[in-house]
Short mmCIF file of C-alpha atoms in Angstrom, two decimals:
data_model
loop_
_atom_site.label_atom_id
_atom_site.label_comp_id
_atom_site.label_asym_id
_atom_site.label_seq_id
_atom_site.Cartn_x
_atom_site.Cartn_y
_atom_site.Cartn_z
CA UNK Q 1 148.70 99.14 109.41
CA UNK Q 2 149.48 95.48 109.90
CA UNK Q 3 151.05 93.25 107.22
CA UNK Q 4 148.49 91.33 105.25
CA UNK Q 5 145.83 94.04 105.59
CA UNK Q 6 143.44 94.80 102.75
CA UNK Q 7 145.39 97.95 101.89
CA UNK Q 8 148.73 96.09 101.72
CA UNK Q 9 147.27 93.28 99.64
CA UNK Q 10 145.55 95.58 97.14
CA UNK Q 11 142.10 94.24 98.05
CA UNK Q 12 139.17 96.57 98.67
CA UNK Q 13 138.22 96.91 102.34
CA UNK Q 14 135.28 94.90 103.56
CA UNK Q 15 131.96 96.56 102.75
CA UNK Q 16 130.28 98.07 105.82
CA UNK Q 17 126.58 98.79 105.19
CA UNK Q 18 126.36 101.41 107.96
CA UNK Q 19 129.40 103.37 106.74
CA UNK Q 20 127.99 103.20 103.22
CA UNK Q 21 124.65 104.54 104.43
CA UNK Q 22 126.28 107.43 106.24
CA UNK Q 23 128.01 108.43 103.01
CA UNK Q 24 124.92 107.81 100.86
CA UNK Q 25 122.58 109.98 102.96
CA UNK Q 26 125.04 112.86 102.58
CA UNK Q 27 124.58 112.69 98.79
CA UNK Q 28 121.53 114.70 97.64
CA UNK Q 29 119.46 112.63 95.21
CA UNK Q 30 116.11 114.42 95.34
CA UNK Q 31 116.61 116.35 92.10
CA UNK Q 32 118.88 113.95 90.21
CA UNK Q 33 120.20 110.46 90.98
CA UNK Q 34 123.40 111.08 88.97
CA UNK Q 35 125.80 111.61 91.89
CA UNK Q 36 124.35 108.69 93.81
CA UNK Q 37 124.57 106.45 90.75
CA UNK Q 38 128.20 107.40 90.20
CA UNK Q 39 128.95 106.65 93.84
CA UNK Q 40 127.43 103.16 93.60
CA UNK Q 41 128.97 102.38 90.22
CA UNK Q 42 132.44 103.32 91.51
CA UNK Q 43 131.91 101.21 94.63
CA UNK Q 44 130.84 98.16 92.64
CA UNK Q 45 133.63 98.64 90.12
CA UNK Q 46 136.27 98.90 92.84
CA UNK Q 47 135.07 95.52 94.13
CA UNK Q 48 135.18 93.83 90.74
CA UNK Q 49 131.44 93.61 90.23
CA UNK Q 50 131.56 95.01 86.65
CA UNK Q 51 128.44 97.19 86.86
CA UNK Q 52 126.67 98.50 83.77
CA UNK Q 53 124.42 101.54 83.38
CA UNK Q 54 121.50 100.59 81.14
CA UNK Q 55 117.84 101.29 80.43
CA UNK Q 56 117.51 105.02 81.17
CA UNK Q 57 120.00 105.09 84.03
CA UNK Q 58 119.57 101.77 85.85
CA UNK Q 59 122.63 100.15 87.43
CA UNK Q 60 122.89 96.40 86.85
CA UNK Q 61 125.50 93.92 88.07
CA UNK Q 62 125.42 90.14 88.02
CA UNK Q 63 127.00 87.12 89.66
CA UNK Q 64 126.65 83.76 87.93
CA UNK Q 65 127.23 80.44 89.62
CA UNK Q 66 129.00 77.45 88.04
CA UNK Q 67 125.54 75.84 87.81
CA UNK Q 68 123.36 78.64 86.45
CA UNK Q 69 120.56 76.35 85.29
CA UNK Q 70 120.44 74.43 88.57
CA UNK Q 71 118.98 77.28 90.60
CA UNK Q 72 116.76 80.36 90.35
CA UNK Q 73 117.62 83.80 89.05
CA UNK Q 74 117.26 86.05 92.11
CA UNK Q 75 117.06 89.82 91.54
CA UNK Q 76 117.83 92.36 94.28
CA UNK Q 77 116.19 95.68 93.46
CA UNK Q 78 115.77 99.12 94.97
CA UNK Q 79 116.02 102.75 93.86
CA UNK Q 80 118.67 105.48 93.95
CA UNK Q 81 116.43 108.56 94.04
CA UNK Q 82 114.70 110.26 96.96
CA UNK Q 83 111.84 112.70 97.37
CA UNK Q 84 112.31 116.40 97.86
CA UNK Q 85 113.50 118.27 99.87
CA UNK Q 86 116.91 116.99 100.83
CA UNK Q 87 117.27 116.50 104.60
CA UNK Q 88 120.90 116.65 105.86
CA UNK Q 89 122.65 113.63 107.34
CA UNK Q 90 122.84 113.25 111.10
CA UNK Q 91 123.84 110.36 113.32
CA UNK Q 92 122.99 110.27 117.00
CA UNK Q 93 121.13 108.56 119.78
CA UNK Q 94 117.49 107.73 119.21
CA UNK Q 95 114.93 110.17 120.51
CA UNK Q 96 112.00 108.81 122.48
CA UNK Q 97 109.80 108.65 119.37
CA UNK Q 98 112.51 106.72 117.46
CA UNK Q 99 112.82 103.81 119.91
CA UNK Q 100 109.88 101.82 118.67
CA UNK Q 101 107.90 102.27 121.86
CA UNK Q 102 110.54 100.46 123.94
CA UNK Q 103 111.91 101.93 127.17
CA UNK Q 104 114.60 99.28 127.62
CA UNK Q 105 118.23 100.19 128.29
CA UNK Q 106 119.14 98.91 124.83
CA UNK Q 107 116.53 101.14 123.21
CA UNK Q 108 117.74 104.13 125.20
CA UNK Q 109 121.21 103.65 123.71
CA UNK Q 110 119.85 103.06 120.19
CA UNK Q 111 121.83 104.79 117.44
CA UNK Q 112 119.96 106.19 114.47
CA UNK Q 113 120.85 107.71 111.13
CA UNK Q 114 118.66 110.61 110.08
CA UNK Q 115 118.32 112.37 106.76
CA UNK Q 116 116.67 112.04 103.39
CA UNK Q 117 116.91 108.48 102.14
CA UNK Q 118 117.90 107.03 105.52
CA UNK Q 119 115.09 104.48 105.21
CA UNK Q 120 113.67 105.23 101.75
CA UNK Q 121 115.59 103.68 100.30
CA UNK Q 122 119.32 104.05 100.99
CA UNK Q 123 119.06 101.92 104.13
CA UNK Q 124 117.58 99.04 102.10
CA UNK Q 125 120.16 99.74 99.38
CA UNK Q 126 122.97 99.30 101.91
CA UNK Q 127 121.55 95.90 102.86
CA UNK Q 128 121.23 94.76 99.24
CA UNK Q 129 124.74 95.91 98.35
CA UNK Q 130 126.17 94.03 101.34
CA UNK Q 131 124.41 90.82 100.32
CA UNK Q 132 125.36 91.14 96.66
CA UNK Q 133 129.03 91.78 97.36
CA UNK Q 134 129.18 88.95 99.90
CA UNK Q 135 127.44 86.43 97.66
CA UNK Q 136 129.21 83.52 95.99
CA UNK Q 137 126.35 81.51 94.45
CA UNK Q 138 126.68 77.74 94.13
CA UNK Q 139 123.72 77.56 91.76
CA UNK Q 140 121.52 79.93 89.80
CA UNK Q 141 122.47 83.56 89.45
CA UNK Q 142 122.15 86.83 91.32
CA UNK Q 143 121.42 90.24 89.79
CA UNK Q 144 121.56 93.63 91.46
CA UNK Q 145 119.23 96.08 89.68
CA UNK Q 146 119.04 99.69 90.91
CA UNK Q 147 116.58 102.10 89.35
CA UNK Q 148 116.85 105.91 89.09
CA UNK Q 149 113.31 107.32 89.37
CA UNK Q 150 111.03 105.19 91.53
CA UNK Q 151 109.80 108.29 93.35
CA UNK Q 152 108.72 109.82 90.03
CA UNK Q 153 107.55 107.88 86.96
CA UNK Q 154 109.61 104.66 87.26
CA UNK Q 155 110.76 104.99 83.66
CA UNK Q 156 113.98 103.18 84.49
CA UNK Q 157 112.21 100.15 85.93
CA UNK Q 158 109.71 100.14 83.08
CA UNK Q 159 112.52 100.14 80.51
CA UNK Q 160 114.47 97.52 82.46
CA UNK Q 161 111.51 95.15 82.47
CA UNK Q 162 110.45 95.70 78.87
CA UNK Q 163 107.28 97.61 79.74
CA UNK Q 164 108.11 100.63 77.58
CA UNK Q 165 107.71 100.50 73.79
CA UNK Q 166 110.91 99.39 72.11
CA UNK Q 167 112.46 97.88 75.24
CA UNK Q 168 113.13 94.29 76.28
CA UNK Q 169 113.07 92.62 79.66
CA UNK Q 170 116.72 92.74 80.75
CA UNK Q 171 116.05 90.96 84.03
CA UNK Q 172 113.73 87.98 83.43
CA UNK Q 173 114.12 87.01 87.06
CA UNK Q 174 112.55 84.05 88.81
CA UNK Q 175 112.47 85.72 92.24
CA UNK Q 176 112.63 89.39 93.27
CA UNK Q 177 113.61 91.00 96.56
CA UNK Q 178 112.73 94.72 96.56
CA UNK Q 179 114.33 97.03 99.10
CA UNK Q 180 111.93 99.38 100.91
CA UNK Q 181 111.37 100.23 104.60
CA UNK Q 182 109.24 97.37 105.98
CA UNK Q 183 110.43 97.18 109.60
CA UNK Q 184 112.24 93.96 108.62
CA UNK Q 185 108.97 92.22 107.72
CA UNK Q 186 108.64 90.19 104.53
CA UNK Q 187 105.97 92.10 102.62
CA UNK Q 188 104.19 89.86 100.15
CA UNK Q 189 101.67 92.17 98.51
CA UNK Q 190 100.79 95.79 97.83
CA UNK Q 191 97.86 97.64 96.34
CA UNK Q 192 98.29 99.32 92.99
CA UNK Q 193 97.68 102.98 92.34
CA UNK Q 194 95.83 104.36 89.32
CA UNK Q 195 94.59 107.87 88.60
CA UNK Q 196 91.76 108.76 86.27
CA UNK Q 197 89.47 111.62 85.35
CA UNK Q 198 85.70 111.33 85.00
CA UNK Q 199 84.80 113.81 82.27
CA UNK Q 200 81.19 115.02 82.18
CA UNK Q 201 80.05 116.88 79.03
CA UNK Q 202 76.73 118.71 78.82
CA UNK Q 203 75.31 121.78 77.08
CA UNK Q 204 75.73 125.38 78.24
CA UNK Q 205 72.67 127.60 78.70
CA UNK Q 206 71.49 130.66 80.59
CA UNK Q 207 70.98 129.76 84.23
CA UNK Q 208 67.56 131.46 84.23
CA UNK Q 209 66.17 128.95 81.75
CA UNK Q 210 65.22 125.27 82.09
CA UNK Q 211 67.57 124.50 79.26
CA UNK Q 212 70.96 122.99 78.61
CA UNK Q 213 72.52 119.95 80.26
CA UNK Q 214 74.22 120.73 83.57
CA UNK Q 215 77.52 118.87 83.87
CA UNK Q 216 78.14 120.09 87.42
CA UNK Q 217 74.74 118.86 88.59
CA UNK Q 218 75.49 115.51 86.95
CA UNK Q 219 78.54 115.23 89.19
CA UNK Q 220 76.09 114.21 91.94
CA UNK Q 221 75.33 111.00 90.03
CA UNK Q 222 78.97 110.46 89.12
CA UNK Q 223 79.94 110.75 92.79
CA UNK Q 224 77.22 108.27 93.70
CA UNK Q 225 78.71 105.82 91.19
CA UNK Q 226 82.14 106.35 92.71
CA UNK Q 227 80.82 105.88 96.24
CA UNK Q 228 79.14 102.57 95.40
CA UNK Q 229 81.66 101.32 92.85
CA UNK Q 230 83.06 98.58 95.10
CA UNK Q 231 79.81 97.48 96.70
CA UNK Q 232 79.69 93.71 96.77
CA UNK Q 233 83.32 93.26 95.80
CA UNK Q 234 85.14 90.53 97.71
CA UNK Q 235 88.11 91.63 99.79
CA UNK Q 236 91.52 90.36 98.70
CA UNK Q 237 92.85 87.78 101.19
CA UNK Q 238 96.03 89.79 101.83
CA UNK Q 239 95.19 93.35 100.84
CA UNK Q 240 91.56 93.68 101.84
CA UNK Q 241 89.12 95.71 99.70
CA UNK Q 242 90.12 98.13 96.95
CA UNK Q 243 89.56 101.85 97.51
CA UNK Q 244 88.28 104.57 95.20
CA UNK Q 245 88.55 108.20 96.29
CA UNK Q 246 87.42 111.37 94.48
CA UNK Q 247 90.17 113.92 95.02
CA UNK Q 248 89.66 116.94 92.72
CA UNK Q 249 86.59 118.47 91.06
CA UNK Q 250 86.56 121.23 88.43
CA UNK Q 251 83.66 122.68 86.46
CA UNK Q 252 81.76 125.72 85.33
CA UNK Q 253 82.89 128.93 83.69
CA UNK Q 254 80.43 131.62 84.83
CA UNK Q 255 78.13 132.05 87.82
CA UNK Q 256 75.04 132.68 85.64
CA UNK Q 257 75.54 129.87 83.14
CA UNK Q 258 74.52 126.22 83.12
CA UNK Q 259 77.95 124.56 82.97
CA UNK Q 260 78.76 122.38 79.99
CA UNK Q 261 81.78 120.62 81.51
CA UNK Q 262 82.84 119.09 84.79
CA UNK Q 263 85.79 116.84 85.64
CA UNK Q 264 86.35 114.62 88.66
CA UNK Q 265 89.80 113.21 89.42
CA UNK Q 266 89.85 109.90 91.28
CA UNK Q 267 92.55 107.96 93.08
CA UNK Q 268 92.30 104.16 92.82
CA UNK Q 269 94.05 101.73 95.16
CA UNK Q 270 93.59 98.42 93.41
CA UNK Q 271 93.88 94.77 94.38
CA UNK Q 272 94.62 91.81 92.09
CA UNK Q 273 93.56 90.99 89.45
CA UNK Q 274 92.32 94.47 88.51
CA UNK Q 275 94.27 96.21 85.75
CA UNK Q 276 94.35 99.90 84.98
CA UNK Q 277 92.35 99.47 81.77
CA UNK Q 278 89.89 97.15 83.47
CA UNK Q 279 89.30 99.75 86.16
CA UNK Q 280 88.83 102.53 83.61
CA UNK Q 281 86.24 100.68 81.56
CA UNK Q 282 84.33 99.46 84.63
CA UNK Q 283 84.15 102.94 86.15
CA UNK Q 284 83.00 104.45 82.85
CA UNK Q 285 80.15 101.94 82.67
CA UNK Q 286 79.17 102.60 86.30
CA UNK Q 287 79.08 106.39 85.82
CA UNK Q 288 77.03 106.14 82.63
CA UNK Q 289 74.55 103.84 84.36
CA UNK Q 290 74.24 106.28 87.26
CA UNK Q 291 73.67 109.21 84.91
CA UNK Q 292 70.94 107.31 83.10
CA UNK Q 293 69.22 106.61 86.41
CA UNK Q 294 69.39 110.29 87.34
CA UNK Q 295 68.03 111.67 84.09
CA UNK Q 296 65.15 114.12 84.44
CA UNK Q 297 63.27 116.99 82.86
CA UNK Q 298 63.82 119.48 85.66
CA UNK Q 299 60.57 118.89 87.52
CA UNK Q 300 62.37 117.08 90.33
CA UNK Q 301 65.27 119.51 90.55
CA UNK Q 302 67.57 117.20 88.60
CA UNK Q 303 67.50 119.17 85.38
CA UNK Q 304 69.77 118.39 82.49
CA UNK Q 305 71.02 114.90 83.43
CA UNK Q 306 69.66 113.32 80.24
CA UNK Q 307 71.89 115.44 78.06
CA UNK Q 308 75.17 114.77 79.88
CA UNK Q 309 77.70 112.35 78.46
CA UNK Q 310 80.44 110.70 80.51
CA UNK Q 311 83.89 109.39 79.71
CA UNK Q 312 86.69 108.11 81.93
CA UNK Q 313 90.33 108.60 80.97
CA UNK Q 314 93.42 107.34 82.76
CA UNK Q 315 95.88 110.10 83.55
CA UNK Q 316 98.57 110.28 80.90
CA UNK Q 317 101.97 109.02 82.03
CA UNK Q 318 104.98 107.71 80.14
CA UNK Q 319 105.30 104.51 82.17
CA UNK Q 320 102.62 101.97 83.09
CA UNK Q 321 100.70 102.46 86.30
CA UNK Q 322 101.91 100.46 89.30
CA UNK Q 323 99.39 97.65 89.54
CA UNK Q 324 98.76 95.52 92.62
CA UNK Q 325 100.82 92.41 93.23
CA UNK Q 326 100.53 89.48 95.61
CA UNK Q 327 102.89 86.60 96.40
CA UNK Q 328 101.79 83.46 98.21
CA UNK Q 329 102.82 83.93 101.86
CA UNK Q 330 103.89 80.27 101.91
CA UNK Q 331 106.32 80.67 99.01
CA UNK Q 332 109.93 79.63 99.57
CA UNK Q 333 111.12 83.22 99.03
CA UNK Q 334 108.81 84.55 101.75
CA UNK Q 335 109.84 81.86 104.20
CA UNK Q 336 113.53 82.50 103.48
CA UNK Q 337 113.29 86.27 104.00
CA UNK Q 338 111.09 86.09 107.10
CA UNK Q 339 113.23 83.40 108.73
CA UNK Q 340 116.46 85.22 107.96
CA UNK Q 341 115.02 88.46 109.35
CA UNK Q 342 114.09 86.82 112.64
CA UNK Q 343 117.55 85.27 113.01
CA UNK Q 344 119.34 88.51 112.11
CA UNK Q 345 117.13 90.54 114.44
CA UNK Q 346 117.89 88.20 117.33
CA UNK Q 347 121.61 88.42 116.56
CA UNK Q 348 121.67 92.22 116.97
CA UNK Q 349 119.31 92.26 119.94
CA UNK Q 350 116.15 93.61 118.36
CA UNK Q 351 112.87 93.03 120.23
CA UNK Q 352 111.33 89.66 119.35
CA UNK Q 353 108.28 91.33 117.83
CA UNK Q 354 110.38 93.44 115.47
CA UNK Q 355 110.61 91.95 111.98
CA UNK Q 356 110.08 88.54 110.44
CA UNK Q 357 106.33 88.73 109.84
CA UNK Q 358 104.75 88.17 106.43
CA UNK Q 359 102.31 90.98 105.65
CA UNK Q 360 101.26 93.43 102.92
CA UNK Q 361 103.25 96.61 102.20
CA UNK Q 362 101.57 99.96 102.72
CA UNK Q 363 102.60 101.73 99.50
CA UNK Q 364 102.83 101.10 95.77
CA UNK Q 365 106.33 100.21 94.55
CA UNK Q 366 108.20 99.06 91.48
CA UNK Q 367 107.60 95.52 92.74
CA UNK Q 368 104.50 95.86 90.57
CA UNK Q 369 106.64 95.57 87.43
CA UNK Q 370 108.18 92.27 88.56
CA UNK Q 371 104.92 90.42 89.17
CA UNK Q 372 103.69 87.80 88.60
CA UNK Q 373 107.12 86.43 89.53
CA UNK Q 374 107.28 85.81 93.31
CA UNK Q 375 108.27 89.12 94.90
CA UNK Q 376 108.98 90.22 98.46
CA UNK Q 377 109.47 93.81 99.66
CA UNK Q 378 111.92 94.04 102.57
CA UNK Q 379 114.22 96.43 104.39
CA UNK Q 380 115.07 98.37 107.56
CA UNK Q 381 113.07 101.34 108.75
CA UNK Q 382 109.40 102.26 108.61
CA UNK Q 383 107.00 104.15 106.38
CA UNK Q 384 105.51 105.51 109.62
CA UNK Q 385 105.78 104.96 113.36
CA UNK Q 386 103.60 105.78 116.35
CA UNK Q 387 104.60 109.45 116.13
CA UNK Q 388 103.68 109.83 112.45
CA UNK Q 389 105.27 109.68 109.02
CA UNK Q 390 108.92 108.62 108.71
CA UNK Q 391 109.63 107.95 105.04
CA UNK Q 392 109.23 111.12 102.94
CA UNK Q 393 109.05 113.18 106.16
CA UNK Q 394 111.42 115.74 107.63
CA UNK Q 395 112.12 113.30 110.51
CA UNK Q 396 113.16 110.40 108.27
CA UNK Q 397 115.45 108.02 110.15
CA UNK Q 398 116.56 104.39 110.44
CA UNK Q 399 117.97 102.47 113.40
CA UNK Q 400 121.58 101.40 112.90
CA UNK Q 401 120.96 97.94 114.34
CA UNK Q 402 118.19 97.41 111.78
CA UNK Q 403 120.52 98.25 108.90
CA UNK Q 404 122.95 95.61 110.12
CA UNK Q 405 120.14 93.12 110.66
CA UNK Q 406 118.73 93.77 107.20
CA UNK Q 407 122.14 93.29 105.59
CA UNK Q 408 122.62 89.98 107.40
CA UNK Q 409 119.09 88.87 106.55
CA UNK Q 410 119.48 89.50 102.83
CA UNK Q 411 122.88 87.78 102.86
CA UNK Q 412 121.29 84.71 104.52
CA UNK Q 413 118.38 84.78 102.09
CA UNK Q 414 120.72 84.77 99.09
CA UNK Q 415 122.76 81.94 100.58
CA UNK Q 416 119.68 79.83 101.28
CA UNK Q 417 118.23 80.28 97.79
CA UNK Q 418 121.44 80.07 95.74
CA UNK Q 419 123.57 77.92 98.02
CA UNK Q 420 124.50 74.26 97.59
CA UNK Q 421 121.63 71.87 98.27
#
C-alpha cells in the first residue's frame, strides 16, 4: 500500500456505491431491517456522519452549510426493508431480457446485480448514500432519512413526519428526493392507494319466502355504484383518471337463507386532491343512492333492496394511507434531477433514451407523506421491463452502470441545489 493512502492516513476509503450494493443485497432484510440498519449506521458513523436512530427505527443524518438559511432543506429518503422472500445476491453479465431491448456490444457486456433489494430499494439507497457522503453544502442543509418498513405499514415514515399521534415532524424539508427504481427518470407524481369495505346489512329470512332484505342481492347495486363511481371525473394532468376496483366479496351463511350481510372490499388508486376520508364518504353516498334506486318489493326480481343499509369503512391500519402526490414538472427540483440524470447517463454510456424524463411513478410510495413539499422519486432499475416484473420479483436486478449513473446524478443534484450561487 502506497504512502499517503486512506489506510495510512486513518481516513475511511472512498465510498463505492456498487461495492456497497453488493454487500447490501447479501443482507436479508425481508423479515427485519435490523441488520441492514446496523450496516448503514456503522458505515455512516465510520465516515463521521453522526447518524441517529429515531422514530421507530429510522436512520437520520444531517449536513448543515455555513449559510443554512440561504438555501433549501433537501431531504434524501429511501427505505431499508425489502419484500419477502429473500433472493440471494448474484453478479454477472446481463441476460437478453436484462439489456433493455438493446443488442449493442455495450449492452451485451452489461453487468448486472441480482437479488432481493437490487433495485427496490438498495440500488437507490447506494446512490443516495454516495451523494450524501460526497456533499459539502455551501447553503441550506442536507438530510438523509432512511425508513424501516416502507414495504409494510410505513410506521417509521409516519412517525418521522409527525403523522402518527404523539409524534412531531422531524424533517420539515423544503425539497424531497425519494429513492425508488424509476429507470433514472424524474418521477413527479404517483397515485395513492386506499382500501375500504362496503358493508351491506339486511334481514335474514327463509329463502322460500318473499321476506327479509337480501344483502347479497343488494351487492348488484353496490357494484353498479362502484363501476360508475368515477363517471364524469376529470383526469389528472399527470396521473390520468383514478381507479376503483372491487377485489373481494363475502356474504351469506346458509344456502337456504336470505343473507343478512355482505361485504365488498375495494382497492382505490386515487389522484389529487382526493383524500382517504373524502373517498370513503363519497363512495358511501354513491352506494346508498344506488341502493335506493334499486329498491323493490320482489315483483321485479329485486326483492329486499329497500331493507338493506350500507356503510363504507376504510381498512384499519396504524399509519395513514399513502395518498396521491404531484409536483409541478417545471419545478427546479425536477429540472435538476432530470438534467443530472441525462448527464450522468451519457457519462457512463447509457442509451440516450434511458433516463432523464419527467413522468409519473407507477406505485404508491412514502413520497406521499412528504407532499405537498416538492418531491421527486428517482433511482436506478425498473419496477418492470419488457419481460415482466422486476421489483418484488424473483428476477429482481439492476444494471451496474445505472447504479453509478444514479449516484452521480444525485450528487450533481445536491450540488446544484445546495451549491454556491
